[in-house]
mmCIF file of N, CA and C in Angstrom:
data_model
loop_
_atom_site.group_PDB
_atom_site.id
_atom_site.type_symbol
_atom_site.label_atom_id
_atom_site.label_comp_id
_atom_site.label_asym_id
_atom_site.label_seq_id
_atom_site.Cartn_x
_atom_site.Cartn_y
_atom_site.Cartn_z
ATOM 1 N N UNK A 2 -17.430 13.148 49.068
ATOM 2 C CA UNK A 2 -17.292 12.183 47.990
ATOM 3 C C UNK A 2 -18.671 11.859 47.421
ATOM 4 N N UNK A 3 -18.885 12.022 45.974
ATOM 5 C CA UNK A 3 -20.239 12.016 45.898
ATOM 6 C C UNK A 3 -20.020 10.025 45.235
ATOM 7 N N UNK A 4 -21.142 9.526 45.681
ATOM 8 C CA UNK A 4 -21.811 8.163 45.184
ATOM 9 C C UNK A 4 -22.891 8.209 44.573
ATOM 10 N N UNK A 5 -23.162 7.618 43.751
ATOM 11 C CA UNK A 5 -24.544 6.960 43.315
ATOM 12 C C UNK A 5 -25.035 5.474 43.646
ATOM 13 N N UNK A 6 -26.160 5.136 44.211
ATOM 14 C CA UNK A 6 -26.612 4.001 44.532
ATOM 15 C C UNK A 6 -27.625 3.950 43.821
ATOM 16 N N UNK A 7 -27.963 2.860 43.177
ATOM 17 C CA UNK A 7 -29.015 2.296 42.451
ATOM 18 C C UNK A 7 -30.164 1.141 43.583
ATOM 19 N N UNK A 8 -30.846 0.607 43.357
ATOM 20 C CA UNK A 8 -32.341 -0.084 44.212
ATOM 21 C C UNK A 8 -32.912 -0.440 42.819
ATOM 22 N N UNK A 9 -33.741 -1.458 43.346
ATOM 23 C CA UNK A 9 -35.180 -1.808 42.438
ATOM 24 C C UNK A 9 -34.942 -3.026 41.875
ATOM 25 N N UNK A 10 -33.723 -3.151 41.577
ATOM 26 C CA UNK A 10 -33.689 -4.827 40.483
ATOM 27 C C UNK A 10 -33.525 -5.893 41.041
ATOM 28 N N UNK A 11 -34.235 -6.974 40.403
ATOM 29 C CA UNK A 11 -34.408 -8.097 40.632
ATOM 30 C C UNK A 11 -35.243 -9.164 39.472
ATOM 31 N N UNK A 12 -35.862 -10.277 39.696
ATOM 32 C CA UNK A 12 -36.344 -11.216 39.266
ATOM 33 C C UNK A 12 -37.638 -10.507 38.763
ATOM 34 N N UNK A 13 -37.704 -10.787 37.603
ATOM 35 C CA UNK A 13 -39.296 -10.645 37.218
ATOM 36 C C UNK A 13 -39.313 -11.061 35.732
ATOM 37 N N UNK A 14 -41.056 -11.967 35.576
ATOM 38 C CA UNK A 14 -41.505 -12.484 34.155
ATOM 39 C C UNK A 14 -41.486 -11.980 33.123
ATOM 40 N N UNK A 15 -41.379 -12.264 32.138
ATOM 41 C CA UNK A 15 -41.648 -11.646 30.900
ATOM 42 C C UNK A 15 -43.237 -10.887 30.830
ATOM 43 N N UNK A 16 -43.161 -9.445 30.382
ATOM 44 C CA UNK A 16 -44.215 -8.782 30.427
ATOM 45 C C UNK A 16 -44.366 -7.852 31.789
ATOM 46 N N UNK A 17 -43.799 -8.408 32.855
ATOM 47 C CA UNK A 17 -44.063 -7.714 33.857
ATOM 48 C C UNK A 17 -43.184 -6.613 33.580
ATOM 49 N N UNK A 18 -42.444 -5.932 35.340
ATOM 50 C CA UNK A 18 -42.282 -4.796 35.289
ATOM 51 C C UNK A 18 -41.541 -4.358 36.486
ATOM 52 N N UNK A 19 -40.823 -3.478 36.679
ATOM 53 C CA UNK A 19 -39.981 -3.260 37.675
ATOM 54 C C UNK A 19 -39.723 -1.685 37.535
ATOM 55 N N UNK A 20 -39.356 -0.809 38.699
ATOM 56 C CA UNK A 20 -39.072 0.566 38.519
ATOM 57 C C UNK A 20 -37.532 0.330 39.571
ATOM 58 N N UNK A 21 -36.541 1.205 38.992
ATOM 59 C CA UNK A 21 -35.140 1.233 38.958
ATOM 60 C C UNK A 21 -34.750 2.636 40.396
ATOM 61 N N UNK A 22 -34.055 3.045 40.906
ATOM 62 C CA UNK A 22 -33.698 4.593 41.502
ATOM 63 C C UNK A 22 -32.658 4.364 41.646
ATOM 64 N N UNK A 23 -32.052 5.869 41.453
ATOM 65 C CA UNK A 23 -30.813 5.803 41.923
ATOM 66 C C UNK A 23 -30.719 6.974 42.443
ATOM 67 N N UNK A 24 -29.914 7.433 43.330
ATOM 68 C CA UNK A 24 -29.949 8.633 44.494
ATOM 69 C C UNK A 24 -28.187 8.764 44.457
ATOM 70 N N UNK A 25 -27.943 9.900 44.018
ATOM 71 C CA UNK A 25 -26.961 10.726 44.158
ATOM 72 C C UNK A 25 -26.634 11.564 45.101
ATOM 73 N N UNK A 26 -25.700 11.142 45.911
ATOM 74 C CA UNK A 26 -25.657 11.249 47.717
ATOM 75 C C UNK A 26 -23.734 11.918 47.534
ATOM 76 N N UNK A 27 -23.442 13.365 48.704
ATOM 77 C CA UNK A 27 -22.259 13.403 48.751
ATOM 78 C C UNK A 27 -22.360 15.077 48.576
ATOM 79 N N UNK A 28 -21.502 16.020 48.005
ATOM 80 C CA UNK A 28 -21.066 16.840 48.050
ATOM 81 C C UNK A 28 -21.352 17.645 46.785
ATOM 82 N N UNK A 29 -22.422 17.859 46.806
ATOM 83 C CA UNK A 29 -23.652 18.172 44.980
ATOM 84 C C UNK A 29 -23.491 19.400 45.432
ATOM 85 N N UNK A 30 -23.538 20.417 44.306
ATOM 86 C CA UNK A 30 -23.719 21.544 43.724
ATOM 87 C C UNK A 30 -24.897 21.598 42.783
ATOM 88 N N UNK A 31 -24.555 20.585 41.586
ATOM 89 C CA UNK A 31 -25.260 20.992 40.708
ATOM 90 C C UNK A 31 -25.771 19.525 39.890
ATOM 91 N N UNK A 32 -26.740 18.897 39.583
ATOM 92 C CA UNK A 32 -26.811 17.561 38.646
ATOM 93 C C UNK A 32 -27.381 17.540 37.198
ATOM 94 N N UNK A 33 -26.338 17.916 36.021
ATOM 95 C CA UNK A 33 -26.584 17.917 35.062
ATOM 96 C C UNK A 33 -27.430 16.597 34.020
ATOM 97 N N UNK A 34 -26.977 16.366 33.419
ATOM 98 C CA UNK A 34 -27.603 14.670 32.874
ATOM 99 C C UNK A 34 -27.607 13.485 33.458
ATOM 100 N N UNK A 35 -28.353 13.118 33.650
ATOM 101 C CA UNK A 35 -28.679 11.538 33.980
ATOM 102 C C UNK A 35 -29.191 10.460 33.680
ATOM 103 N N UNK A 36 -28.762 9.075 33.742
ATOM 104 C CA UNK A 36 -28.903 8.350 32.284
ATOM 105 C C UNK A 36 -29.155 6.838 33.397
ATOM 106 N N UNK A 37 -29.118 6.005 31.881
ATOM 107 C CA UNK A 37 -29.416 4.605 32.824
ATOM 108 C C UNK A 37 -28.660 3.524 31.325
ATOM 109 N N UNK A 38 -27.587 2.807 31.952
ATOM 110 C CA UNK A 38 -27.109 2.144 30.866
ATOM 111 C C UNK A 38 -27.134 0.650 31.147
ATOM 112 N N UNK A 39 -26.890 -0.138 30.721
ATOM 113 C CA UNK A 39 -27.294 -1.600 30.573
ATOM 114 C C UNK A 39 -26.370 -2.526 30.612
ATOM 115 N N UNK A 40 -25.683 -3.801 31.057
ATOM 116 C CA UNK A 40 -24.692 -5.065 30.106
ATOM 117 C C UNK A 40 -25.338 -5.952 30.227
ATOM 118 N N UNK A 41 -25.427 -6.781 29.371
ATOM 119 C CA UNK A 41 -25.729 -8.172 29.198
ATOM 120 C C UNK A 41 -24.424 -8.810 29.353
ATOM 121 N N UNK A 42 -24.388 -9.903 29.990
ATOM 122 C CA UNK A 42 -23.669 -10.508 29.815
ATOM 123 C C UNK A 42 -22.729 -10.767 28.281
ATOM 124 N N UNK A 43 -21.624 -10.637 28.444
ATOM 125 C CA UNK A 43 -20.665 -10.806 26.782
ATOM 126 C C UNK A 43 -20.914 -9.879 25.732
ATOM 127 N N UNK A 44 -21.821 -9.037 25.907
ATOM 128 C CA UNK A 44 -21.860 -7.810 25.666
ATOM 129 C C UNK A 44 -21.449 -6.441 25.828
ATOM 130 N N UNK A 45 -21.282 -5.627 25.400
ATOM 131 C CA UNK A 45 -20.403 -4.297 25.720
ATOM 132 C C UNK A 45 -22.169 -3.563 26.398
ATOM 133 N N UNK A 46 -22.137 -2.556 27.560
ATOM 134 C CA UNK A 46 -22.370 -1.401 27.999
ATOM 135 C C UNK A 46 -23.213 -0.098 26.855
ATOM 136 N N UNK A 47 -24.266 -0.332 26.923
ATOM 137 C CA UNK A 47 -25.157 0.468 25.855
ATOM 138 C C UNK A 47 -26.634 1.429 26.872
ATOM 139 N N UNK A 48 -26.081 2.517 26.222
ATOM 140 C CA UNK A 48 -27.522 3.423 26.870
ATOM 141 C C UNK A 48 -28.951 2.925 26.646
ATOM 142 N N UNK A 49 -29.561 3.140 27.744
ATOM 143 C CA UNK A 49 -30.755 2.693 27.628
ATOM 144 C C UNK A 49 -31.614 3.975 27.620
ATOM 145 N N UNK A 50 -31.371 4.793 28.375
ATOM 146 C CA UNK A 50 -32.380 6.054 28.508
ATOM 147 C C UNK A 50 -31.396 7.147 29.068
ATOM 148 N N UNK A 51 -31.932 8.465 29.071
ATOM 149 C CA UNK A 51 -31.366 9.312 29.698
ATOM 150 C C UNK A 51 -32.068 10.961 29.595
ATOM 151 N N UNK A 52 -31.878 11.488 31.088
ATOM 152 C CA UNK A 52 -32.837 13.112 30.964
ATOM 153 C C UNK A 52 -31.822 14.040 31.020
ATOM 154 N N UNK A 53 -32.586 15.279 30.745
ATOM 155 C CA UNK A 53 -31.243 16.304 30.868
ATOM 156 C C UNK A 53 -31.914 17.175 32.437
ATOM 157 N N UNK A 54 -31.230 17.841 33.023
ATOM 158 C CA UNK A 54 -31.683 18.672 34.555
ATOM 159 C C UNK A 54 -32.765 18.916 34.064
ATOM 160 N N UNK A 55 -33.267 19.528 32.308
ATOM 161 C CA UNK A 55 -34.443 20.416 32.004
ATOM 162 C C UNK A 55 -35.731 19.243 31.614
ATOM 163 N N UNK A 56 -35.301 18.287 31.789
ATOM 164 C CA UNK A 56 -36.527 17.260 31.711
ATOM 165 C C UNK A 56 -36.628 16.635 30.227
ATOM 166 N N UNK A 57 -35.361 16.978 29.022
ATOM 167 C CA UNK A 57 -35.604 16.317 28.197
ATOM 168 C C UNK A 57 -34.768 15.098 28.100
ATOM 169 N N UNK A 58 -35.641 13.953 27.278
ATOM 170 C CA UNK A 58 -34.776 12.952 27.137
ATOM 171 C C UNK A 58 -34.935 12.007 26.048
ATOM 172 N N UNK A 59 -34.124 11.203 26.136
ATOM 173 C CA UNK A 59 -33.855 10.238 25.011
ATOM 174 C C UNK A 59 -33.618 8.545 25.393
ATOM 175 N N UNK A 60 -33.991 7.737 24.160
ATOM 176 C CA UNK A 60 -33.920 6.186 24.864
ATOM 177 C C UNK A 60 -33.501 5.683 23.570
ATOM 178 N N UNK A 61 -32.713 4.220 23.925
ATOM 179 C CA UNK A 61 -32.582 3.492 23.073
ATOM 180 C C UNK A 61 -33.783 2.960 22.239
ATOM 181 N N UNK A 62 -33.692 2.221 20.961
ATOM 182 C CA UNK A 62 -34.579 2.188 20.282
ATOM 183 C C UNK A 62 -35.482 0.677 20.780
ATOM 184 N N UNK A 63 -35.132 -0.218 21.642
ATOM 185 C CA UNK A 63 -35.107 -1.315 22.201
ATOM 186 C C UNK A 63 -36.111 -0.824 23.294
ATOM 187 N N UNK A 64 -36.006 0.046 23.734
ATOM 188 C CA UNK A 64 -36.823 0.204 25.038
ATOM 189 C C UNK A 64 -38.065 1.550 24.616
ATOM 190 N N UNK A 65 -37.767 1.777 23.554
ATOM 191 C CA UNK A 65 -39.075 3.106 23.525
ATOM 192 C C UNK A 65 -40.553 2.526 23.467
ATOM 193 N N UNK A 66 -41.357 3.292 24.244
ATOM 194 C CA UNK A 66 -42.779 2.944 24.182
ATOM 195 C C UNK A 66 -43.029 1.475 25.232
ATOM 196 N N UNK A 67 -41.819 1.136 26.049
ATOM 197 C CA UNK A 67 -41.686 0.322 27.005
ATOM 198 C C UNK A 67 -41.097 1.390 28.543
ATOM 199 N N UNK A 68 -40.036 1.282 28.213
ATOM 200 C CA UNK A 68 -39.291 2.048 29.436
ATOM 201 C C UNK A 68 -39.715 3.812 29.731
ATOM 202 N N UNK A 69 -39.507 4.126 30.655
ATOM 203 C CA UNK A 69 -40.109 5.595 30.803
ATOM 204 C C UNK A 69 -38.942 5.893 31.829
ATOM 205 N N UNK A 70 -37.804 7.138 31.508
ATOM 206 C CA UNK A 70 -37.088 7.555 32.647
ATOM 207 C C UNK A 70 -37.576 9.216 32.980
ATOM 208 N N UNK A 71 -37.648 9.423 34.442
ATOM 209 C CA UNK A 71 -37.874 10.527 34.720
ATOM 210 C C UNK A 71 -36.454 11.082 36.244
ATOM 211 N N UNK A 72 -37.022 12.266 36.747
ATOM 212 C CA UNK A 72 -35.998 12.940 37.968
ATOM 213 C C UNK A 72 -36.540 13.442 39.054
ATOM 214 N N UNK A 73 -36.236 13.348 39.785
ATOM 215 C CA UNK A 73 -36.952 14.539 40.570
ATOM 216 C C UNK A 73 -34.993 15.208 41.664
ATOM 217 N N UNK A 74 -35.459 16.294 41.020
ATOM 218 C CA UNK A 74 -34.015 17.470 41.425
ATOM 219 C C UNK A 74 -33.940 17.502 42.902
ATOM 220 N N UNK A 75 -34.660 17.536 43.258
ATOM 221 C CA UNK A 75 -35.101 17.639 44.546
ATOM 222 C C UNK A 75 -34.445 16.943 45.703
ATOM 223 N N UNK A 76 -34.585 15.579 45.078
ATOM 224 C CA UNK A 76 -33.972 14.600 45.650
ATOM 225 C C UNK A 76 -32.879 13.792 45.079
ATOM 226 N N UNK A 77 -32.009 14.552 44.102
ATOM 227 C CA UNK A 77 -30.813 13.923 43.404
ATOM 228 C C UNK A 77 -31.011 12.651 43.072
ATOM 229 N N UNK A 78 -32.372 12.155 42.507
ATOM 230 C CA UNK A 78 -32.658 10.981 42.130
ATOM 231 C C UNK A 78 -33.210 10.536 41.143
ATOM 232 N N UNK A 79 -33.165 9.808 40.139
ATOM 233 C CA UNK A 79 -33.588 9.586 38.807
ATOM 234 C C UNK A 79 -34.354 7.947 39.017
ATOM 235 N N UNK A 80 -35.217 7.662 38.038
ATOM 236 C CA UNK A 80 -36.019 6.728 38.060
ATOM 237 C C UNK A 80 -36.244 6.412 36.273
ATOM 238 N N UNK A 81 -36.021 4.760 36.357
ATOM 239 C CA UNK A 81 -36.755 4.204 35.587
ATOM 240 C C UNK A 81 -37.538 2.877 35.586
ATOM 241 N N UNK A 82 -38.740 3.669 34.477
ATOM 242 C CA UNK A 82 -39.902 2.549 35.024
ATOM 243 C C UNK A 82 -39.833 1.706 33.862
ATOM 244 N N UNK A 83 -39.936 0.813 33.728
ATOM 245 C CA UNK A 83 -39.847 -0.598 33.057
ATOM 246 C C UNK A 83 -41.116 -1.595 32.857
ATOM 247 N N UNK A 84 -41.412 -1.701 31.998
ATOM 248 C CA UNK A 84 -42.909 -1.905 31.696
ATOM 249 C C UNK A 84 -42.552 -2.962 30.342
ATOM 250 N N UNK A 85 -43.572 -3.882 30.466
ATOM 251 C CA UNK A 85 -43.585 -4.987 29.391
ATOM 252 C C UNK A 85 -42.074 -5.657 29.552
ATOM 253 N N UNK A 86 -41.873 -5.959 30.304
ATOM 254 C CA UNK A 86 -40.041 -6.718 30.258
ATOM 255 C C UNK A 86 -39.952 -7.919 29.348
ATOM 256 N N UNK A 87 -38.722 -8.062 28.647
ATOM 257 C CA UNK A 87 -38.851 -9.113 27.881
ATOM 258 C C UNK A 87 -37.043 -9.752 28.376
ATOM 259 N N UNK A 88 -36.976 -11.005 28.112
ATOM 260 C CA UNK A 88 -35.466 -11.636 28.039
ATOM 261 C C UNK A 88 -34.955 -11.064 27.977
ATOM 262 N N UNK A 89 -34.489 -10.414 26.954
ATOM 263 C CA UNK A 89 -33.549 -9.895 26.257
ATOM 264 C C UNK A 89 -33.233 -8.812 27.061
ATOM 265 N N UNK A 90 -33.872 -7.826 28.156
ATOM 266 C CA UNK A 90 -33.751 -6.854 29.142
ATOM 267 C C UNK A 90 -33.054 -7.267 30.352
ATOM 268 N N UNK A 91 -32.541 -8.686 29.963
ATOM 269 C CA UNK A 91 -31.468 -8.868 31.232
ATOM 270 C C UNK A 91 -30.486 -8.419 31.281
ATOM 271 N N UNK A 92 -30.000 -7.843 32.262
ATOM 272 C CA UNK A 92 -28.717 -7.056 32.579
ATOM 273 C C UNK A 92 -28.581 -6.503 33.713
ATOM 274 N N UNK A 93 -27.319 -5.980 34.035
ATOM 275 C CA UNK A 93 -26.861 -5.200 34.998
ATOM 276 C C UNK A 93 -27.332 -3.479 34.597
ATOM 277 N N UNK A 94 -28.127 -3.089 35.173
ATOM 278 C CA UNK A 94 -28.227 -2.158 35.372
ATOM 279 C C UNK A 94 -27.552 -0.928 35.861
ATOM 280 N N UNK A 95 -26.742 0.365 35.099
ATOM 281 C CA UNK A 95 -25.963 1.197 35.490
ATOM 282 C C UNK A 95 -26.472 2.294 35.567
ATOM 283 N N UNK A 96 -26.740 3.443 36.997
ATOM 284 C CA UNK A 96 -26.547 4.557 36.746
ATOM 285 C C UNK A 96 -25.524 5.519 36.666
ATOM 286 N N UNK A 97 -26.026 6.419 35.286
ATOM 287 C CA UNK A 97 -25.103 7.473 35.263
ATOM 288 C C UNK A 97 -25.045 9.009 35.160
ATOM 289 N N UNK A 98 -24.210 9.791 35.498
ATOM 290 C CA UNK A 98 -24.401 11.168 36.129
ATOM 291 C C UNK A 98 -23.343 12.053 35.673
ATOM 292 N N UNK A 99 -23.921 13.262 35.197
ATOM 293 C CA UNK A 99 -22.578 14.630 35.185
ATOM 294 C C UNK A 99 -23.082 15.229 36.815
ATOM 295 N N UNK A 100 -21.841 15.277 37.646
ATOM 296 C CA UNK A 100 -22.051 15.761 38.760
ATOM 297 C C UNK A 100 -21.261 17.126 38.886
ATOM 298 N N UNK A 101 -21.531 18.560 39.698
ATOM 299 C CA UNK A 101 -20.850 19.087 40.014
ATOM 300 C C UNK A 101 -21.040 19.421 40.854
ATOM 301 N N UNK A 102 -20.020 19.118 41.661
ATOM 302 C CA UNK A 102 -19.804 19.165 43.125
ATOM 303 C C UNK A 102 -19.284 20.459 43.567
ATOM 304 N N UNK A 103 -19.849 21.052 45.358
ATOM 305 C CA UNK A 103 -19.313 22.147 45.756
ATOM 306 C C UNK A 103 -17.358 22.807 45.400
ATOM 307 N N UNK A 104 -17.466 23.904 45.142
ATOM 308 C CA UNK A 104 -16.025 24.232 45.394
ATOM 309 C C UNK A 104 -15.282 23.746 44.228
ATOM 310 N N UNK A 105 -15.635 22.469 43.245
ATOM 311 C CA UNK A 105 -15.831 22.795 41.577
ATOM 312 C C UNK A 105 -15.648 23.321 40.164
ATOM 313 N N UNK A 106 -15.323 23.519 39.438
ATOM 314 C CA UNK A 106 -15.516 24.279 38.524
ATOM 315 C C UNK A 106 -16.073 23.518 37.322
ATOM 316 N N UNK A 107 -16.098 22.454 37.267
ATOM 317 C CA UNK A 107 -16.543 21.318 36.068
ATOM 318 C C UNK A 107 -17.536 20.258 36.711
ATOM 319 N N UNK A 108 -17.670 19.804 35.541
ATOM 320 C CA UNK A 108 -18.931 18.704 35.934
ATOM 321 C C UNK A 108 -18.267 16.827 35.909
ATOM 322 N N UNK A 109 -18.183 16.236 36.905
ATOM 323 C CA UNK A 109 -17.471 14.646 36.402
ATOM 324 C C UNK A 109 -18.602 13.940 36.427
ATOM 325 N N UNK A 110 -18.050 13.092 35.629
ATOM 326 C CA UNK A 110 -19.078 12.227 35.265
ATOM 327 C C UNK A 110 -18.987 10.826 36.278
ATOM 328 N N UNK A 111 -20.052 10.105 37.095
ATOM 329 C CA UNK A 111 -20.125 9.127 37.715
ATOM 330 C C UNK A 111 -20.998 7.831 37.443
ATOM 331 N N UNK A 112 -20.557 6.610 38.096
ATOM 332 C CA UNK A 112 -21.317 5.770 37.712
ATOM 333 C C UNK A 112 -21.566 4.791 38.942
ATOM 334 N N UNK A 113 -22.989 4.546 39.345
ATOM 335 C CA UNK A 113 -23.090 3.389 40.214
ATOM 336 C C UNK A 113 -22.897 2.108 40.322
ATOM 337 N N UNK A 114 -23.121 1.113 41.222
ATOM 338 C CA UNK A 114 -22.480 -0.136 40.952
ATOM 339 C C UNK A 114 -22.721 -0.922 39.812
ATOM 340 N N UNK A 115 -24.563 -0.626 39.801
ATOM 341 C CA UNK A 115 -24.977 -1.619 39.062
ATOM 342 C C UNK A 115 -26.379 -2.008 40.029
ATOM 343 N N UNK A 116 -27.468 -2.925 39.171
ATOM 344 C CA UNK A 116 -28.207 -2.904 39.833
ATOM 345 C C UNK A 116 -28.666 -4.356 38.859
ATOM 346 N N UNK A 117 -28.883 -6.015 39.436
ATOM 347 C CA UNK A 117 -29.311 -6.835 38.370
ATOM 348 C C UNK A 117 -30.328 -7.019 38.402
ATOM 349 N N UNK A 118 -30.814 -7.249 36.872
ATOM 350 C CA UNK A 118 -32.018 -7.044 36.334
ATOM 351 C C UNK A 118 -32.233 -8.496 35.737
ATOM 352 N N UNK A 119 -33.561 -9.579 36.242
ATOM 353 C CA UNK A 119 -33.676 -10.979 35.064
ATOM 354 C C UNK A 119 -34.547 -11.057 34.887
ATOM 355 N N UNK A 120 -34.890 -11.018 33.707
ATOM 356 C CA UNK A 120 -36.336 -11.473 33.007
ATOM 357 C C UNK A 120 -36.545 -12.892 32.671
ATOM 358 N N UNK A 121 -37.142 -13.526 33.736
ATOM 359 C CA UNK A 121 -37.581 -15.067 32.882
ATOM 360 C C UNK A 121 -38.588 -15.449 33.712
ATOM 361 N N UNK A 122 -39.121 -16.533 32.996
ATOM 362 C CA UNK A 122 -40.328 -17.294 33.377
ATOM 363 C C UNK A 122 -39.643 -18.490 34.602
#
C-alpha cells in the first residue's frame, strides 16, 4: 500500500521560513510528478508548486521567487523550501503524487494527510 507522509510544518513569523518533505513509502515502481498543494481555511485546494521525475517544474504565481520545490528519486521524497513567509501562506499543506506501483500498469495519483502551516507574529 503505498502512503505519503508529509513533516516540517508548523509555527513561524512573517518573513521567516520553513522546509516541507514528504516521503513516498510502500510498493513503488516508478514516481512520476510531484507537487505540493495548499487550503486555507474556507478556501478551495490550489497548487502551489510542482516537479516532473525529469526535474522540471512549475509554481503558483503567489509563491514564485519565494518558494523553491525540488526531489531527490532516490529517496521517493520531494521537498519544499519556503522562504520569506507571509500570512496569507497559512494553510494545510498537501502532498501530491502520480505513483506507479509494482505489478501495475498505470500511474494513481495520491495524496498525504496534510501538513499545518501558520504564519504569524
Amino acid at each position: 500500500q503505498v502512503q505519503l507522509v508529509e513533516s516540517g510544518g508548523g509555527l513561524v513569523q512573517p518573513g521567516g521560513s520553513l522546509r516541507l518533505s514528504c516521503t513516498a513509502s510502500g510498493n513503488i515502481f516508478s514516481i512520476n510528478t510531484m507537487g505540493w498543494y495548499r487550503q486555507a481555511p474556507g478556501k478551495q485546494r490550489e497548487l502551489v508548486a510542482r516537479i516532473t521525475s525529469g526535474g522540471s517544474t512549475n509554481y503558483a504565481d503567489s509563491v514564485k521567487g519565494r518558494f523553491t520545490i525540488s526531489r531527490d528519486n532516490a529517496k521517493n521524497t520531494v521537498y519544499l523550501q519556503m522562504n520569506t513567509l507571509k500570512p496569507e501562506d497559512t494553510a494545510v499543506y498537501y502532498c501530491n503524487a502520480d505513483i506507479g506501483e509494482l505489478g501495475y500498469k498505470v500511474y494513481m495519483n495520491y495524496w498525504g494527510k496534510g501538513t499545518l502551516v501558520t504564519v504569524s507574529s
